[in-house]
PDB file of C-alpha atoms in Angstrom:
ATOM      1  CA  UNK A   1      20.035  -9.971   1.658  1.00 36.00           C
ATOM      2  CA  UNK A   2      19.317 -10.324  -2.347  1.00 41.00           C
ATOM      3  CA  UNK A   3      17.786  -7.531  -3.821  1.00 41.00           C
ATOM      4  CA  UNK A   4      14.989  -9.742  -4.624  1.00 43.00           C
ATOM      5  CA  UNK A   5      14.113 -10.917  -0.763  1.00 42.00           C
ATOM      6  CA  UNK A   6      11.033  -9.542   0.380  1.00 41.00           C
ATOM      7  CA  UNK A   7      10.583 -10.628   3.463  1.00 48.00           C
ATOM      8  CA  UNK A   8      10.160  -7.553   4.804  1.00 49.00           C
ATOM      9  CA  UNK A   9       6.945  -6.129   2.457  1.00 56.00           C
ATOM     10  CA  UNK A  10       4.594  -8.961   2.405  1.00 68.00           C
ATOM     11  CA  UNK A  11       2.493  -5.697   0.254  1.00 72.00           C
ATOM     12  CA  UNK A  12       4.988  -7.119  -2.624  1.00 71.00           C
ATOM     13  CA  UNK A  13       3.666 -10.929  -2.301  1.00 77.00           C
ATOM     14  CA  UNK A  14       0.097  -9.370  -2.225  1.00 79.00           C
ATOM     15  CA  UNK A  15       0.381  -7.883  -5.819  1.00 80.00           C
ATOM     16  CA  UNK A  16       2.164 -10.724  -6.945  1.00 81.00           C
ATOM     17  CA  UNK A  17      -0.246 -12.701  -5.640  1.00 85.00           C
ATOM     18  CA  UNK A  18      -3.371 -10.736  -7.517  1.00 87.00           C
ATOM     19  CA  UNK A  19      -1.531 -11.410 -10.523  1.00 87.00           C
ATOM     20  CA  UNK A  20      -2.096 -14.760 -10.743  1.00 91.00           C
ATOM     21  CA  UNK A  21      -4.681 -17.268 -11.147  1.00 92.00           C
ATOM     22  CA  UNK A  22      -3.012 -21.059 -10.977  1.00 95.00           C
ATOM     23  CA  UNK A  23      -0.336 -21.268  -8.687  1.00 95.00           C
ATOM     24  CA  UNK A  24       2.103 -24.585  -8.679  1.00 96.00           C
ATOM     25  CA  UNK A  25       3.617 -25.570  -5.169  1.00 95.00           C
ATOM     26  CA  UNK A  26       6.759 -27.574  -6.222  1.00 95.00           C
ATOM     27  CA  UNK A  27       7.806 -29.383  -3.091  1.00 93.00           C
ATOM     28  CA  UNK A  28       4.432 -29.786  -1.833  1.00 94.00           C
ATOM     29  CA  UNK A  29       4.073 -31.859   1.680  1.00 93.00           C
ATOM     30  CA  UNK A  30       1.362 -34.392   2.045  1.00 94.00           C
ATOM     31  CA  UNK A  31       1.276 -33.719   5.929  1.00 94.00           C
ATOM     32  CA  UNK A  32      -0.981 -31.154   6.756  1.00 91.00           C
ATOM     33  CA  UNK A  33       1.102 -29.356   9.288  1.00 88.00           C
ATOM     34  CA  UNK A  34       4.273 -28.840   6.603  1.00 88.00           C
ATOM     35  CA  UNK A  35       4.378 -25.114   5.922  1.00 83.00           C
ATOM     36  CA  UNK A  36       3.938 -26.216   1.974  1.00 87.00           C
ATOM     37  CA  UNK A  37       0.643 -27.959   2.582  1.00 90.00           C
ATOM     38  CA  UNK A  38      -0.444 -25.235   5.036  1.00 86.00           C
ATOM     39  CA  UNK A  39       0.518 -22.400   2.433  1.00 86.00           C
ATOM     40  CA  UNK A  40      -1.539 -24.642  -0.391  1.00 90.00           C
ATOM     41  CA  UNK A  41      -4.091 -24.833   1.783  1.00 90.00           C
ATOM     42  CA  UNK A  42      -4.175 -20.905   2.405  1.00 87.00           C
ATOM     43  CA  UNK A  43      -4.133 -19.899  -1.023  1.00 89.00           C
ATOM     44  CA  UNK A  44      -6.880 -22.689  -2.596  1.00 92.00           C
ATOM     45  CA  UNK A  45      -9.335 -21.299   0.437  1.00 89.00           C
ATOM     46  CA  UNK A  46      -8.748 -17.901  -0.864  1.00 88.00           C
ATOM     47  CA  UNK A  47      -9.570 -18.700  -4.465  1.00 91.00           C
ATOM     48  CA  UNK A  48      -6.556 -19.893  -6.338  1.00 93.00           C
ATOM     49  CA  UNK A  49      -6.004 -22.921  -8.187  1.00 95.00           C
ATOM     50  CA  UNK A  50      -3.371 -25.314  -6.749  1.00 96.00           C
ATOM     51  CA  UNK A  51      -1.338 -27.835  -8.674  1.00 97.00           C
ATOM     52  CA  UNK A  52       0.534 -29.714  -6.213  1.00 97.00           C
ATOM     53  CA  UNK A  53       3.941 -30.911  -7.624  1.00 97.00           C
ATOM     54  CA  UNK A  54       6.229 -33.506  -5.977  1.00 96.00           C
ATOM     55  CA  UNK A  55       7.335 -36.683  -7.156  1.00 95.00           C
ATOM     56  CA  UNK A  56       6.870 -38.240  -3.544  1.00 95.00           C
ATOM     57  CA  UNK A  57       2.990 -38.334  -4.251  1.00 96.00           C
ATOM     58  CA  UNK A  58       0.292 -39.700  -6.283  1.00 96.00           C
ATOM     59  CA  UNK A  59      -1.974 -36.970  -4.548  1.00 96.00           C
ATOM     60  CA  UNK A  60      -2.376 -33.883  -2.480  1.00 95.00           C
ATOM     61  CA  UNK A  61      -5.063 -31.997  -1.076  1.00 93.00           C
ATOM     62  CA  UNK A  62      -7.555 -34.342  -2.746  1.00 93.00           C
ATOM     63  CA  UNK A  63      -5.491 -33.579  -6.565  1.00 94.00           C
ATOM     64  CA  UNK A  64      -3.353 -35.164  -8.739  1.00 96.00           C
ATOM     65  CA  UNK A  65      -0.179 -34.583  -7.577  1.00 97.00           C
ATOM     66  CA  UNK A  66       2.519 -34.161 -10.102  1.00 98.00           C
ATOM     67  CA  UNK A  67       6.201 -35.328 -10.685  1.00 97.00           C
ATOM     68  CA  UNK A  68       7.447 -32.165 -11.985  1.00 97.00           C
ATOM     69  CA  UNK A  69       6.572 -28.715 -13.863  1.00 97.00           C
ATOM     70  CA  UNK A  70       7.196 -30.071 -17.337  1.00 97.00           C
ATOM     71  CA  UNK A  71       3.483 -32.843 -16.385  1.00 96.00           C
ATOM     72  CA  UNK A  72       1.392 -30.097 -15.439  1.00 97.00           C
ATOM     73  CA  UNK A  73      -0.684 -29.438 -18.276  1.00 93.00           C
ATOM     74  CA  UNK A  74      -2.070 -25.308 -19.407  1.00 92.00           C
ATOM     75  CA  UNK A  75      -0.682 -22.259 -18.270  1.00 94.00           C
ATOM     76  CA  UNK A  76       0.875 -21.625 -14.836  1.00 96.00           C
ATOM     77  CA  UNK A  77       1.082 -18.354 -13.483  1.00 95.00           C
ATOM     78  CA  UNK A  78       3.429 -18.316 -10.474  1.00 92.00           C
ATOM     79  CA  UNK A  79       5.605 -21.094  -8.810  1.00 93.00           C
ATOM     80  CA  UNK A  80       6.075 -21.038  -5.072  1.00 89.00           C
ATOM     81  CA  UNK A  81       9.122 -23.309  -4.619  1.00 89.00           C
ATOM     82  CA  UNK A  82       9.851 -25.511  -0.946  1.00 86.00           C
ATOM     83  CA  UNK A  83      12.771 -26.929  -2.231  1.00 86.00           C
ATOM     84  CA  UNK A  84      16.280 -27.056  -0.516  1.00 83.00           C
ATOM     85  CA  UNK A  85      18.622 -24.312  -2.165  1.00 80.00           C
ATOM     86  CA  UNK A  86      20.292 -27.062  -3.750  1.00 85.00           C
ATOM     87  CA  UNK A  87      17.536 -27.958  -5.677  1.00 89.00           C
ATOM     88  CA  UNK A  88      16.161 -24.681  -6.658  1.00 90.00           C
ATOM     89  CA  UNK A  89      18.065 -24.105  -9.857  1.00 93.00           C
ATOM     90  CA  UNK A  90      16.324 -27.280 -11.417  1.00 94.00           C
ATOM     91  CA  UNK A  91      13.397 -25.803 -10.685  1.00 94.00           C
ATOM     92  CA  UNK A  92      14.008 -21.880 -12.053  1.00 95.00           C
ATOM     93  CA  UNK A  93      15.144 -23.844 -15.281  1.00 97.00           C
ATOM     94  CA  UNK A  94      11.342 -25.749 -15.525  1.00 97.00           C
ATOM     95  CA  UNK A  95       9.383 -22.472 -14.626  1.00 96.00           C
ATOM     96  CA  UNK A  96      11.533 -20.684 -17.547  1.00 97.00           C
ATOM     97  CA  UNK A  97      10.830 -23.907 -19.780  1.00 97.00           C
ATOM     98  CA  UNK A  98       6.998 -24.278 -18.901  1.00 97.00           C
ATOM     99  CA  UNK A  99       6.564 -20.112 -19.221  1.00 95.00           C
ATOM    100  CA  UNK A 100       5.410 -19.616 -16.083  1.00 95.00           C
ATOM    101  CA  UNK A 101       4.825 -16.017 -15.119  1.00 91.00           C
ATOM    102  CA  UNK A 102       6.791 -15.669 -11.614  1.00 91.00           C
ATOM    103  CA  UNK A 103       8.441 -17.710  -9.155  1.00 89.00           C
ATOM    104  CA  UNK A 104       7.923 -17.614  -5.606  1.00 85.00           C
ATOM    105  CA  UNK A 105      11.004 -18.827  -2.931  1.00 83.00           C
ATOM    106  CA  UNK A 106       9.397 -19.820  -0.047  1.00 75.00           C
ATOM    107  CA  UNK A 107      10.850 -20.238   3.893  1.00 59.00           C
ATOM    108  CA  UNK A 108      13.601 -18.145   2.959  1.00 55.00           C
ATOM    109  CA  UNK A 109      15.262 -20.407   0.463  1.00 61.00           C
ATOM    110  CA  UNK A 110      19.114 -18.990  -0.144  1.00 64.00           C
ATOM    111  CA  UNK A 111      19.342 -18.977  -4.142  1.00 77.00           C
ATOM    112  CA  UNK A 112      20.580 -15.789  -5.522  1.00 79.00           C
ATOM    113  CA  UNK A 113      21.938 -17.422  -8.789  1.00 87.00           C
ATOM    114  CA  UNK A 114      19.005 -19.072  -9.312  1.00 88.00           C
ATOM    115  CA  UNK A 115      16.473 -15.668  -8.459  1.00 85.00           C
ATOM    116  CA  UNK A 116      18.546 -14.209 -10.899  1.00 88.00           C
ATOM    117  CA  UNK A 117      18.525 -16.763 -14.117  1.00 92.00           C
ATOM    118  CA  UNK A 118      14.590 -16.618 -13.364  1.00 91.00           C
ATOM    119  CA  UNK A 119      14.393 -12.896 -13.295  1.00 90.00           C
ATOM    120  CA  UNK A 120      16.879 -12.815 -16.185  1.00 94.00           C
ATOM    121  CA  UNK A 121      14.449 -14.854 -18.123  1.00 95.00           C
ATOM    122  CA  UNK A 122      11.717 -12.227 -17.046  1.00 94.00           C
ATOM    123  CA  UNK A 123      10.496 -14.006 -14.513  1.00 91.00           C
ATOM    124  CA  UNK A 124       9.290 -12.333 -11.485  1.00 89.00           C
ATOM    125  CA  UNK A 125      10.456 -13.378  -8.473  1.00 85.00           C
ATOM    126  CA  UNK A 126      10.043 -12.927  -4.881  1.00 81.00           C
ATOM    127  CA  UNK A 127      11.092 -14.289  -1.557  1.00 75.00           C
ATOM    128  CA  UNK A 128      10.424 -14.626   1.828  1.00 72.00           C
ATOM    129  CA  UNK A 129      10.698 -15.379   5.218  1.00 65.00           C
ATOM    130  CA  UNK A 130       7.045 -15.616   6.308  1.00 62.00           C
ATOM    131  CA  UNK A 131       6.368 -17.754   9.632  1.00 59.00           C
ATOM    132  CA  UNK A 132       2.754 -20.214   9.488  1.00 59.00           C
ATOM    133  CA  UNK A 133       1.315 -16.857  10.914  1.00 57.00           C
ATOM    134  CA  UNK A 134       2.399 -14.557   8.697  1.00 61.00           C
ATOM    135  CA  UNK A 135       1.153 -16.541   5.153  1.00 62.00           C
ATOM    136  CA  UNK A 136      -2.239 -16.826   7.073  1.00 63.00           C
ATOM    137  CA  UNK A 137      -2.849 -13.139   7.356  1.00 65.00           C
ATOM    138  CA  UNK A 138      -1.011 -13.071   3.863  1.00 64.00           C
ATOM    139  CA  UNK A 139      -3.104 -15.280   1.979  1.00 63.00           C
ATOM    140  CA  UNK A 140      -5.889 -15.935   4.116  1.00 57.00           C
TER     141      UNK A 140
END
C-alpha cells in the first residue's frame, strides 16, 4: 500500500474535501452509471463546482466538458483523476502546471511515482478504494 492510499480513512477525503471549492473530474464518463459520473454527480449535489474534463465529450452533466486541465479556465482546487495508471502521470504533470491545490486518485488507481511527483510539487494527494456506496455516504 503507498503511504498516500487512504482507503481505509474516508475522515482524510472528508477534510480534503472541505478544502476545496471547484473540483475537476479528469476522466469523466458521460454514462450515468460510470463511477466518475456518479462521483460528479455526488459532489455537485453536495455543493461543489464540477468541471468535467475528457476529451471524449463536448458535454457532461449539462457543462462544457473539457479536453484537458490546461482549457479549464480560473483556479482549481482539487483533481479527482479516473484515469488508467498509465495515464496518470500526464495528468499529475497538468495539476502541477495549472496549480491546482490537491489531487485525488480515484477507484484505487496504482501510481506511486506519480502520487509522489504531485506531492513533491506540494500537492496533496489522496487515494482510494471507495465502492458506489461508499462515495455516497462520503460525499453525499
Amino acid at each position: 500500500m503507498h503511504p498516500n492510499d487512504i482507503s481505509t480513512q474516508p475522515e482524510a477525503i472528508r477534510s480534503l474535501l472541505q478544502q476545496a471549492r471547484t473540483i475537476a473530474v479528469v476522466g469523466i464518463s458521460a454514462k450515468p452509471d460510470r463511477p466518475s459520473h456518479e462521483v460528479a454527480h455526488y459532489l455537485q449535489r453536495a455543493g461543489y463546482t464540477i468541471i468535467p474534463v475528457n476529451p471524449a465529450y463536448e458535454e457532461v452533466l449539462g457543462q462544457k466538458c473539457y479536453p484537458s486541465l490546461h482549457e479549464v479556465p480560473g483556479k482549481i482546487d482539487l483533481v479527482d483523476v479516473f484515469r488508467k495508471p498509465a495515464e496518470v502521470m500526464a495528468v499529475v504533470d497538468e495539476a502541477i502546471a495549472v496549480g491546482a491545490g490537491s489531487v485525488w486518485l480515484q477507484l484505487g488507481v496504482i501510481a506511486p511515482d506519480a502520487a509522489d511527483k504531485a506531492a513533491a510539487a506540494g500537492l496533496k494527494v489522496v487515494s482510494d478504494r471507495c465502492t458506489k456506496i461508499e462515495h455516497r455516504r462520503l460525499v453525499g
